[in-house]
């Protein structure tokens, strides 16, 4: 372990005090770090990494300013113990992993999905990321989603439990919706809409909120029944678009209407004032539809004829690095606001994702926000709910934010082997190409090495030794059978030459909760393996 890294963390830990202001707001987005770690040493070391990290530490929050709270306790030198064994490291990395094999034939046809691996690693306490996976039982296909919360976990939790239902209902044909409605009217059991794949660590809302969510889902399908154009159900593209918008509208409405209990009211308000990004994939027999709102990402793993792997990105990040997205938002407001809408790479200088669920601070008028918060019972602790009455700067012509998803379609080909869905915490550590290479080599067990270039053949002995170390690192056997765990391990523990560095990984996993968010974000990854044989033309 590098003395520099110890010194850097010790210095921050000994001098650190949590930021608690009248506008404290616990969030989870931040400025992304480059994925490369410079340094000349030909072995696993941390000196260059520690310098890079300590020089670039930010409060890694989706929202910035005076609205951030790093943690709940102060660190001391005694808190910091980086001597994790390999058993401890594996226990931490694998505690939330999930592997599901999908039946090849489900009674309605061949499945496009063979299996999927998923995992999560928290930096926040509690984790603000969520994930979902389900098979559509009343229509075809499977749905996968990753959800990155900020301002707490409440919005991500609600979206992860509700959004797939809205999508599935929108795709259902009219006769199936009629059956749902008849069952509700006569008090009979409702036919299942989704087959969920839950991990035992996944959270659920309390029963009162669940009943409210069912009521609003029913209103949604009743409106679809009243539509004369809904006979066969919506296409995946229309269903994804409609579901995203409708659920966000329902969340906004639920925070404004009366509720039977204080718990339901405070929960609804907490969900609406928090926020979350969403990246959802519908995988059908012919292709993949991806709906993205925010800066999570969907990447397809493609194997070329020579056996090498390439990444095909099926979503665009909605942040300030996306110039088209920045111009889209600026065009919706007066020219006088062009210089204030995006400042410090954030929406109004506060929010990093430029599309999201919830986040009514960027959608409602100031008067409505103040009215709703004032309506809470005086016994409700706003700080406990992560709700704070602060004024967003330059808030002149709301709304500044919406959830409208950007939807892409990709027709499956024989060379398309897997889909990676990840929250931005994954992509802060790995580039799309690197992630696909890791999964491709994990899947095939083959580590392709490019031939030596002319310049490489002229390397000096020491430089050639470094190159050989890098090539040997790429050919190391995988430690994890779960591909999502494999991604997280390499994202956090890869050394300067592609080798897995136990010390580096241990240091990232052993950080106490108030320091962990300074170095990394919550990470969620789902790897979906595709049945590429379905895309092959039939033999003549």
mmCIF file of N, CA and C in Angstrom, residues 216-310:
data_model
loop_
_atom_site.group_PDB
_atom_site.id
_atom_site.type_symbol
_atom_site.label_atom_id
_atom_site.label_comp_id
_atom_site.label_asym_id
_atom_site.label_seq_id
_atom_site.Cartn_x
_atom_site.Cartn_y
_atom_site.Cartn_z
ATOM 1 N N UNK A 216 -53.208 3.685 -9.013
ATOM 2 C CA UNK A 216 -52.808 4.570 -10.109
ATOM 3 C C UNK A 216 -52.453 3.786 -11.365
ATOM 4 N N UNK A 217 -51.911 2.587 -11.201
ATOM 5 C CA UNK A 217 -51.674 1.727 -12.365
ATOM 6 C C UNK A 217 -53.011 1.356 -13.002
ATOM 7 N N UNK A 218 -54.024 1.120 -12.186
ATOM 8 C CA UNK A 218 -55.354 0.791 -12.712
ATOM 9 C C UNK A 218 -55.942 1.960 -13.486
ATOM 10 N N UNK A 219 -55.776 3.161 -12.979
ATOM 11 C CA UNK A 219 -56.256 4.342 -13.704
ATOM 12 C C UNK A 219 -55.585 4.415 -15.066
ATOM 13 N N UNK A 220 -54.304 4.075 -15.108
ATOM 14 C CA UNK A 220 -53.563 4.093 -16.371
ATOM 15 C C UNK A 220 -54.155 3.103 -17.362
ATOM 16 N N UNK A 221 -54.422 1.849 -16.915
ATOM 17 C CA UNK A 221 -54.946 0.884 -17.888
ATOM 18 C C UNK A 221 -56.404 1.177 -18.249
ATOM 19 N N UNK A 222 -57.144 1.843 -17.347
ATOM 20 C CA UNK A 222 -58.505 2.253 -17.699
ATOM 21 C C UNK A 222 -58.489 3.284 -18.824
ATOM 22 N N UNK A 223 -57.525 4.200 -18.782
ATOM 23 C CA UNK A 223 -57.401 5.190 -19.853
ATOM 24 C C UNK A 223 -57.003 4.525 -21.165
ATOM 25 N N UNK A 224 -56.165 3.507 -21.084
ATOM 26 C CA UNK A 224 -55.800 2.770 -22.297
ATOM 27 C C UNK A 224 -57.016 2.045 -22.866
ATOM 28 N N UNK A 225 -57.870 1.509 -21.998
ATOM 29 C CA UNK A 225 -59.082 0.832 -22.455
ATOM 30 C C UNK A 225 -60.035 1.789 -23.162
ATOM 31 N N UNK A 226 -60.039 3.031 -22.722
ATOM 32 C CA UNK A 226 -60.917 4.033 -23.329
ATOM 33 C C UNK A 226 -60.398 4.519 -24.682
ATOM 34 N N UNK A 227 -59.145 4.200 -24.975
ATOM 35 C CA UNK A 227 -58.553 4.633 -26.239
ATOM 36 C C UNK A 227 -58.992 3.696 -27.361
ATOM 37 N N UNK A 228 -59.393 4.268 -28.469
ATOM 38 C CA UNK A 228 -59.832 3.467 -29.612
ATOM 39 C C UNK A 228 -58.666 2.886 -30.390
ATOM 40 N N UNK A 229 -57.447 3.318 -30.072
ATOM 41 C CA UNK A 229 -56.271 2.897 -30.836
ATOM 42 C C UNK A 229 -55.445 1.838 -30.111
ATOM 43 N N UNK A 230 -56.004 1.245 -29.049
ATOM 44 C CA UNK A 230 -55.177 0.368 -28.222
ATOM 45 C C UNK A 230 -55.512 -1.116 -28.401
ATOM 46 N N UNK A 231 -56.109 -1.512 -29.491
ATOM 47 C CA UNK A 231 -56.563 -2.895 -29.647
ATOM 48 C C UNK A 231 -55.458 -3.920 -29.433
ATOM 49 N N UNK A 232 -54.320 -3.754 -30.087
ATOM 50 C CA UNK A 232 -53.237 -4.742 -30.011
ATOM 51 C C UNK A 232 -52.146 -4.354 -29.023
ATOM 52 N N UNK A 233 -52.346 -3.270 -28.310
ATOM 53 C CA UNK A 233 -51.307 -2.809 -27.398
ATOM 54 C C UNK A 233 -50.287 -1.946 -28.115
ATOM 55 N N UNK A 234 -49.533 -1.196 -27.355
ATOM 56 C CA UNK A 234 -48.539 -0.295 -27.928
ATOM 57 C C UNK A 234 -47.291 -1.054 -28.361
ATOM 58 N N UNK A 235 -46.584 -0.494 -29.312
ATOM 59 C CA UNK A 235 -45.263 -0.996 -29.668
ATOM 60 C C UNK A 235 -44.322 -0.726 -28.490
ATOM 61 N N UNK A 236 -43.210 -1.463 -28.387
ATOM 62 C CA UNK A 236 -42.266 -1.188 -27.298
ATOM 63 C C UNK A 236 -41.810 0.269 -27.253
ATOM 64 N N UNK A 237 -41.587 0.878 -28.401
ATOM 65 C CA UNK A 237 -41.153 2.282 -28.424
ATOM 66 C C UNK A 237 -42.199 3.181 -27.785
ATOM 67 N N UNK A 238 -43.457 3.047 -28.214
ATOM 68 C CA UNK A 238 -44.515 3.893 -27.664
ATOM 69 C C UNK A 238 -44.771 3.577 -26.196
ATOM 70 N N UNK A 239 -44.702 2.303 -25.839
ATOM 71 C CA UNK A 239 -44.959 1.908 -24.453
ATOM 72 C C UNK A 239 -43.898 2.477 -23.515
ATOM 73 N N UNK A 240 -42.642 2.417 -23.909
ATOM 74 C CA UNK A 240 -41.568 2.962 -23.085
ATOM 75 C C UNK A 240 -41.732 4.462 -22.895
ATOM 76 N N UNK A 241 -42.000 5.164 -23.982
ATOM 77 C CA UNK A 241 -42.160 6.612 -23.913
ATOM 78 C C UNK A 241 -43.349 6.990 -23.023
ATOM 79 N N UNK A 242 -44.473 6.324 -23.241
ATOM 80 C CA UNK A 242 -45.679 6.636 -22.479
ATOM 81 C C UNK A 242 -45.507 6.302 -20.995
ATOM 82 N N UNK A 243 -44.891 5.160 -20.715
ATOM 83 C CA UNK A 243 -44.739 4.732 -19.326
ATOM 84 C C UNK A 243 -43.837 5.673 -18.533
ATOM 85 N N UNK A 244 -42.711 6.083 -19.102
ATOM 86 C CA UNK A 244 -41.812 7.015 -18.416
ATOM 87 C C UNK A 244 -42.562 8.294 -18.048
ATOM 88 N N UNK A 245 -43.230 8.869 -19.012
ATOM 89 C CA UNK A 245 -43.909 10.150 -18.774
ATOM 90 C C UNK A 245 -45.064 10.006 -17.792
ATOM 91 N N UNK A 246 -45.834 8.917 -17.947
ATOM 92 C CA UNK A 246 -47.007 8.763 -17.088
ATOM 93 C C UNK A 246 -46.609 8.526 -15.634
ATOM 94 N N UNK A 247 -45.596 7.689 -15.405
ATOM 95 C CA UNK A 247 -45.180 7.428 -14.031
ATOM 96 C C UNK A 247 -44.638 8.691 -13.381
ATOM 97 N N UNK A 248 -43.876 9.479 -14.103
ATOM 98 C CA UNK A 248 -43.364 10.722 -13.530
ATOM 99 C C UNK A 248 -44.511 11.671 -13.184
ATOM 100 N N UNK A 249 -45.523 11.720 -14.043
ATOM 101 C CA UNK A 249 -46.694 12.558 -13.754
ATOM 102 C C UNK A 249 -47.440 12.047 -12.524
ATOM 103 N N UNK A 250 -47.548 10.720 -12.382
ATOM 104 C CA UNK A 250 -48.211 10.158 -11.210
ATOM 105 C C UNK A 250 -47.455 10.473 -9.930
ATOM 106 N N UNK A 251 -46.134 10.409 -9.978
ATOM 107 C CA UNK A 251 -45.322 10.741 -8.797
ATOM 108 C C UNK A 251 -45.536 12.189 -8.390
ATOM 109 N N UNK A 252 -45.596 13.075 -9.383
ATOM 110 C CA UNK A 252 -45.843 14.485 -9.103
ATOM 111 C C UNK A 252 -47.227 14.689 -8.487
ATOM 112 N N UNK A 253 -48.230 14.009 -9.036
ATOM 113 C CA UNK A 253 -49.590 14.132 -8.523
ATOM 114 C C UNK A 253 -49.706 13.585 -7.107
ATOM 115 N N UNK A 254 -49.090 12.445 -6.856
ATOM 116 C CA UNK A 254 -49.187 11.819 -5.540
ATOM 117 C C UNK A 254 -48.617 12.688 -4.431
ATOM 118 N N UNK A 255 -47.654 13.537 -4.760
ATOM 119 C CA UNK A 255 -47.082 14.434 -3.754
ATOM 120 C C UNK A 255 -47.978 15.624 -3.456
ATOM 121 N N UNK A 256 -49.002 15.853 -4.294
ATOM 122 C CA UNK A 256 -49.847 17.034 -4.146
ATOM 123 C C UNK A 256 -51.226 16.739 -3.564
ATOM 124 N N UNK A 257 -51.698 15.500 -3.651
ATOM 125 C CA UNK A 257 -53.060 15.177 -3.227
ATOM 126 C C UNK A 257 -53.060 14.723 -1.769
ATOM 127 N N UNK A 258 -54.217 14.785 -1.099
ATOM 128 C CA UNK A 258 -54.316 14.314 0.296
ATOM 129 C C UNK A 258 -54.117 12.800 0.379
ATOM 130 N N UNK A 259 -53.640 12.341 1.531
ATOM 131 C CA UNK A 259 -53.460 10.920 1.784
ATOM 132 C C UNK A 259 -54.063 10.561 3.136
ATOM 133 N N UNK A 260 -54.333 9.280 3.307
ATOM 134 C CA UNK A 260 -55.027 8.830 4.518
ATOM 135 C C UNK A 260 -54.130 8.835 5.747
ATOM 136 N N UNK A 261 -52.835 8.737 5.564
ATOM 137 C CA UNK A 261 -51.919 8.728 6.709
ATOM 138 C C UNK A 261 -50.745 9.667 6.456
ATOM 139 N N UNK A 262 -50.134 10.110 7.565
ATOM 140 C CA UNK A 262 -48.949 10.960 7.457
ATOM 141 C C UNK A 262 -47.803 10.211 6.790
ATOM 142 N N UNK A 263 -47.735 8.899 7.033
ATOM 143 C CA UNK A 263 -46.662 8.113 6.432
ATOM 144 C C UNK A 263 -46.768 8.118 4.913
ATOM 145 N N UNK A 264 -47.975 7.922 4.388
ATOM 146 C CA UNK A 264 -48.145 7.909 2.939
ATOM 147 C C UNK A 264 -47.847 9.282 2.340
ATOM 148 N N UNK A 265 -48.258 10.313 3.036
ATOM 149 C CA UNK A 265 -48.020 11.669 2.519
ATOM 150 C C UNK A 265 -46.525 11.988 2.487
ATOM 151 N N UNK A 266 -45.842 11.689 3.594
ATOM 152 C CA UNK A 266 -44.412 12.001 3.640
ATOM 153 C C UNK A 266 -43.633 11.145 2.647
ATOM 154 N N UNK A 267 -44.062 9.890 2.450
ATOM 155 C CA UNK A 267 -43.393 9.032 1.468
ATOM 156 C C UNK A 267 -43.563 9.586 0.060
ATOM 157 N N UNK A 268 -44.790 9.986 -0.284
ATOM 158 C CA UNK A 268 -45.046 10.522 -1.623
ATOM 159 C C UNK A 268 -44.227 11.781 -1.880
ATOM 160 N N UNK A 269 -44.128 12.636 -0.874
ATOM 161 C CA UNK A 269 -43.362 13.879 -1.036
ATOM 162 C C UNK A 269 -41.870 13.573 -1.137
ATOM 163 N N UNK A 270 -41.403 12.629 -0.345
ATOM 164 C CA UNK A 270 -39.998 12.260 -0.393
ATOM 165 C C UNK A 270 -39.622 11.706 -1.765
ATOM 166 N N UNK A 271 -40.476 10.851 -2.339
ATOM 167 C CA UNK A 271 -40.220 10.293 -3.668
ATOM 168 C C UNK A 271 -40.141 11.398 -4.715
ATOM 169 N N UNK A 272 -41.057 12.367 -4.650
ATOM 170 C CA UNK A 272 -41.112 13.417 -5.667
ATOM 171 C C UNK A 272 -39.939 14.385 -5.565
ATOM 172 N N UNK A 273 -39.498 14.695 -4.356
ATOM 173 C CA UNK A 273 -38.412 15.662 -4.194
ATOM 174 C C UNK A 273 -37.046 15.021 -4.418
ATOM 175 N N UNK A 274 -36.927 13.712 -4.190
ATOM 176 C CA UNK A 274 -35.703 13.019 -4.600
ATOM 177 C C UNK A 274 -35.756 12.841 -6.117
ATOM 178 N N UNK A 275 -34.744 12.231 -6.677
ATOM 179 C CA UNK A 275 -34.730 12.021 -8.122
ATOM 180 C C UNK A 275 -34.039 10.729 -8.477
ATOM 181 N N UNK A 276 -34.181 10.340 -9.726
ATOM 182 C CA UNK A 276 -33.457 9.153 -10.182
ATOM 183 C C UNK A 276 -33.407 9.119 -11.703
ATOM 184 N N UNK A 277 -32.293 8.631 -12.209
ATOM 185 C CA UNK A 277 -32.156 8.374 -13.640
ATOM 186 C C UNK A 277 -32.587 6.937 -13.904
ATOM 187 N N UNK A 278 -32.906 6.636 -15.153
ATOM 188 C CA UNK A 278 -33.379 5.285 -15.488
ATOM 189 C C UNK A 278 -32.900 4.897 -16.871
ATOM 190 N N UNK A 279 -32.420 3.664 -16.982
ATOM 191 C CA UNK A 279 -32.078 3.082 -18.272
ATOM 192 C C UNK A 279 -32.729 1.706 -18.317
ATOM 193 N N UNK A 280 -33.687 1.539 -19.242
ATOM 194 C CA UNK A 280 -34.491 0.321 -19.316
ATOM 195 C C UNK A 280 -34.373 -0.282 -20.704
ATOM 196 N N UNK A 281 -34.210 -1.600 -20.751
ATOM 197 C CA UNK A 281 -34.150 -2.313 -22.033
ATOM 198 C C UNK A 281 -35.298 -3.306 -22.111
ATOM 199 N N UNK A 282 -36.025 -3.274 -23.242
ATOM 200 C CA UNK A 282 -36.990 -4.318 -23.558
ATOM 201 C C UNK A 282 -36.350 -5.192 -24.627
ATOM 202 N N UNK A 283 -36.184 -6.482 -24.313
ATOM 203 C CA UNK A 283 -35.536 -7.415 -25.234
ATOM 204 C C UNK A 283 -36.597 -8.366 -25.762
ATOM 205 N N UNK A 284 -36.908 -8.217 -27.045
ATOM 206 C CA UNK A 284 -37.897 -9.055 -27.697
ATOM 207 C C UNK A 284 -37.239 -10.058 -28.623
ATOM 208 N N UNK A 285 -38.046 -10.745 -29.398
ATOM 209 C CA UNK A 285 -37.514 -11.794 -30.270
ATOM 210 C C UNK A 285 -36.709 -11.233 -31.433
ATOM 211 N N UNK A 286 -36.991 -9.997 -31.819
ATOM 212 C CA UNK A 286 -36.303 -9.451 -32.995
ATOM 213 C C UNK A 286 -35.256 -8.408 -32.664
ATOM 214 N N UNK A 287 -35.332 -7.811 -31.490
ATOM 215 C CA UNK A 287 -34.378 -6.758 -31.205
ATOM 216 C C UNK A 287 -34.510 -6.191 -29.810
ATOM 217 N N UNK A 288 -33.735 -5.128 -29.567
ATOM 218 C CA UNK A 288 -33.658 -4.490 -28.254
ATOM 219 C C UNK A 288 -34.116 -3.040 -28.384
ATOM 220 N N UNK A 289 -35.048 -2.645 -27.534
ATOM 221 C CA UNK A 289 -35.426 -1.245 -27.382
ATOM 222 C C UNK A 289 -34.843 -0.741 -26.060
ATOM 223 N N UNK A 290 -34.142 0.361 -26.097
ATOM 224 C CA UNK A 290 -33.570 0.958 -24.894
ATOM 225 C C UNK A 290 -34.165 2.340 -24.696
ATOM 226 N N UNK A 291 -34.681 2.574 -23.501
ATOM 227 C CA UNK A 291 -35.182 3.899 -23.122
ATOM 228 C C UNK A 291 -34.288 4.440 -22.019
ATOM 229 N N UNK A 292 -33.710 5.602 -22.238
ATOM 230 C CA UNK A 292 -32.781 6.165 -21.271
ATOM 231 C C UNK A 292 -33.168 7.580 -20.909
ATOM 232 N N UNK A 293 -33.139 7.852 -19.614
ATOM 233 C CA UNK A 293 -33.355 9.198 -19.102
ATOM 234 C C UNK A 293 -32.306 9.448 -18.027
ATOM 235 N N UNK A 294 -31.264 10.196 -18.374
ATOM 236 C CA UNK A 294 -30.176 10.441 -17.434
ATOM 237 C C UNK A 294 -28.861 9.909 -17.937
ATOM 238 N N UNK A 295 -27.957 9.579 -17.013
ATOM 239 C CA UNK A 295 -26.593 9.219 -17.411
ATOM 240 C C UNK A 295 -26.208 7.786 -17.076
ATOM 241 N N UNK A 296 -27.190 6.906 -16.853
ATOM 242 C CA UNK A 296 -26.880 5.477 -16.892
ATOM 243 C C UNK A 296 -26.714 5.090 -18.363
ATOM 244 N N UNK A 297 -26.288 3.863 -18.626
ATOM 245 C CA UNK A 297 -25.898 3.555 -20.006
ATOM 246 C C UNK A 297 -26.180 2.102 -20.359
ATOM 247 N N UNK A 298 -26.515 1.874 -21.641
ATOM 248 C CA UNK A 298 -26.689 0.533 -22.196
ATOM 249 C C UNK A 298 -25.679 0.344 -23.313
ATOM 250 N N UNK A 299 -24.905 -0.747 -23.238
ATOM 251 C CA UNK A 299 -23.847 -1.009 -24.208
ATOM 252 C C UNK A 299 -23.955 -2.455 -24.679
ATOM 253 N N UNK A 300 -23.916 -2.641 -25.989
ATOM 254 C CA UNK A 300 -24.023 -3.966 -26.592
ATOM 255 C C UNK A 300 -22.632 -4.519 -26.871
ATOM 256 N N UNK A 301 -22.428 -5.796 -26.538
ATOM 257 C CA UNK A 301 -21.161 -6.470 -26.814
ATOM 258 C C UNK A 301 -21.228 -7.205 -28.133
ATOM 259 N N UNK A 302 -20.378 -6.820 -29.081
ATOM 260 C CA UNK A 302 -20.393 -7.357 -30.446
ATOM 261 C C UNK A 302 -19.068 -8.068 -30.714
ATOM 262 N N UNK A 303 -19.156 -9.290 -31.214
ATOM 263 C CA UNK A 303 -17.942 -10.032 -31.559
ATOM 264 C C UNK A 303 -17.704 -9.982 -33.062
ATOM 265 N N UNK A 304 -16.518 -9.513 -33.435
ATOM 266 C CA UNK A 304 -16.165 -9.374 -34.840
ATOM 267 C C UNK A 304 -15.735 -10.724 -35.416
ATOM 268 N N UNK A 305 -15.580 -10.780 -36.726
ATOM 269 C CA UNK A 305 -15.225 -12.040 -37.390
ATOM 270 C C UNK A 305 -13.878 -12.581 -36.926
ATOM 271 N N UNK A 306 -12.964 -11.699 -36.529
ATOM 272 C CA UNK A 306 -11.650 -12.160 -36.077
ATOM 273 C C UNK A 306 -11.640 -12.558 -34.608
ATOM 274 N N UNK A 307 -12.819 -12.529 -33.969
ATOM 275 C CA UNK A 307 -12.915 -12.922 -32.565
ATOM 276 C C UNK A 307 -12.779 -11.779 -31.585
ATOM 277 N N UNK A 308 -12.388 -10.600 -32.050
ATOM 278 C CA UNK A 308 -12.245 -9.452 -31.155
ATOM 279 C C UNK A 308 -13.619 -8.893 -30.785
ATOM 280 N N UNK A 309 -13.630 -8.053 -29.754
ATOM 281 C CA UNK A 309 -14.886 -7.504 -29.237
ATOM 282 C C UNK A 309 -14.939 -5.996 -29.434
ATOM 283 N N UNK A 310 -16.140 -5.496 -29.738
ATOM 284 C CA UNK A 310 -16.342 -4.058 -29.856
ATOM 285 C C UNK A 310 -17.639 -3.674 -29.157
#
